[in-house]
Amino acid sequence: MGLLSLAIWTPIFFGVVLLALGRDDQAHVVRWIALVGAVAGLAVTVPLYSGFELGTAAMQFVEKSVWIENFNIHYHLGVDGISLWLVLLTAFITVVVVVASWESITTRVNQYMGAFLILSGLMIGVFSAQDAMLFYVFFEATLIPMYLIIGIWGGPNKIYAAFKFFLYTLLGSLLMLVALIYLYTQSGGSFALADWYKLPLGGTAQTLLFFAFFAAFAVKVPMWPVHTWLPDVHVEAPTGGSAVLAAIMLKLGAYGFLRFSLPILPDASQKWAWLMIALSLVAVIYVGLVAMVQQDMKKLVAYSSVAHMGFVTLGFFVFSDLGVSGAIVQMIAHGFVSAAMFLGIGVLYDRVHSREIADYGGVVNTMPNFAAFALLFTMANCGLPGTAGFVGEWMVILAAVKANFWLGLLAASALIFGAAYSLWMYKRVYLGPVGNDNVKALLDINAREFLVLAVLAVAVLYMGIYPKPFTDVMDASVAELLRHVAISKLN
């Protein structure tokens, strides 16, 4: 079994074991088994980075075997500089979420931990699949554990949020399935992405396929105006669910644009780039303003995620090395920062059982250690230089300025809005005198919570101060992607 198969199936194996054997009266043992599974899943991804060859756009750690012979469907895996960091990020965040959920989940612990481990393996499968049908199976399968996580361990309106999440994403994916079948017939019966990259397609066909993929990937990102499911889901999801959703699952849609829309449909991608850029700027600016008026901390960070992911799609569709690389860096950075923001909100919710900003005030007086971490992550969310949140946004803004000055200026305005809603939330929650008796009774973070936040803080600072390892890995693959985009495929 290859490294990528191990990365996919190790957490899934442990997840299935937990579902089969775990019980609530064994919760302590279940948590340790889940941690062992998550750490094992992370450990098998480390050789992917240490053994990754720089300077080539070729797929590495490739595995290929026949899956469904009659339809020429293969179990075909591989990673390049675009997907490597997303695989590593998924495995890393899984460990963080398992540790963060150690005490907050007290019922059906085995099912909760099992669902997260299975979800982790499925998401790594999405980032590794080189066969379109295998990609689709993994892409759709991720809905099941996340649906259960929201619907079982969520808040008062969890069923509504879970159905909204499932229906939004499923509807878009059905259109993608139609597109995959069309490309299968046009390629003479192949689901291999490498074969599809060579297909000559007519202008009309490219446009129809572009919007079929848009329906699936834009909902997942989510782009404005198909983002409305995200705030509801974040508010109702348990803390771990929100962290994984923001840190990893939103990236599935963005990754889909890179693997399907741009290289397979270059002419349509360039033709409709103006629309993608416009929708991205609406997300960056308008949704940032919407975030500013939120009274629920989770909903504010959820809208913040929509705004930050707007930078990702903006970077893709300016079609430059700097823009695409910056967008991928932003995806990784947002994974660290958004996970930290949601886990921080979870720390407060576990103590006060409220996410309303008005129910806090002066938290720094009773939780100084936690407030220090929260300040770092808030600054990263603003895009402060020296943090992970700055690097990707700055690269995308530079790329946008090079493409068009006014485009860059509009994108840069998001830094102001981001600072406004992030710092205003921090001011109201953490600064000033103690707001009420609940805040007065708060205890600072324990050793486990400190460890989780410290690990994320190191990741945020390391990427912000020294992003070179991240960009070096992706340079050759980004150049190859843009080479595909530059070649017209009109037949």
Short mmCIF file of C-alpha atoms in Angstrom, two decimals, residues 174-184 196 208-210 212-213:
data_model
loop_
_atom_site.label_atom_id
_atom_site.label_comp_id
_atom_site.label_asym_id
_atom_site.label_seq_id
_atom_site.Cartn_x
_atom_site.Cartn_y
_atom_site.Cartn_z
CA LEU A 174 -25.36 16.55 -9.52
CA LEU A 175 -24.61 19.07 -12.27
CA MET A 176 -20.92 18.22 -11.90
CA LEU A 177 -21.77 14.54 -12.41
CA VAL A 178 -23.45 15.40 -15.72
CA ALA A 179 -20.29 17.27 -16.74
CA LEU A 180 -18.10 14.31 -15.80
CA ILE A 181 -20.20 11.92 -17.89
CA TYR A 182 -20.01 14.28 -20.90
CA LEU A 183 -16.22 14.52 -20.62
CA TYR A 184 -16.04 10.72 -20.27
CA TRP A 196 -9.20 15.41 -20.08
CA LEU A 208 -21.85 24.78 -20.21
CA LEU A 209 -19.25 22.60 -18.51
CA PHE A 210 -17.76 25.63 -16.77
CA ALA A 212 -21.78 22.88 -14.27
CA PHE A 213 -18.49 22.77 -12.35
#
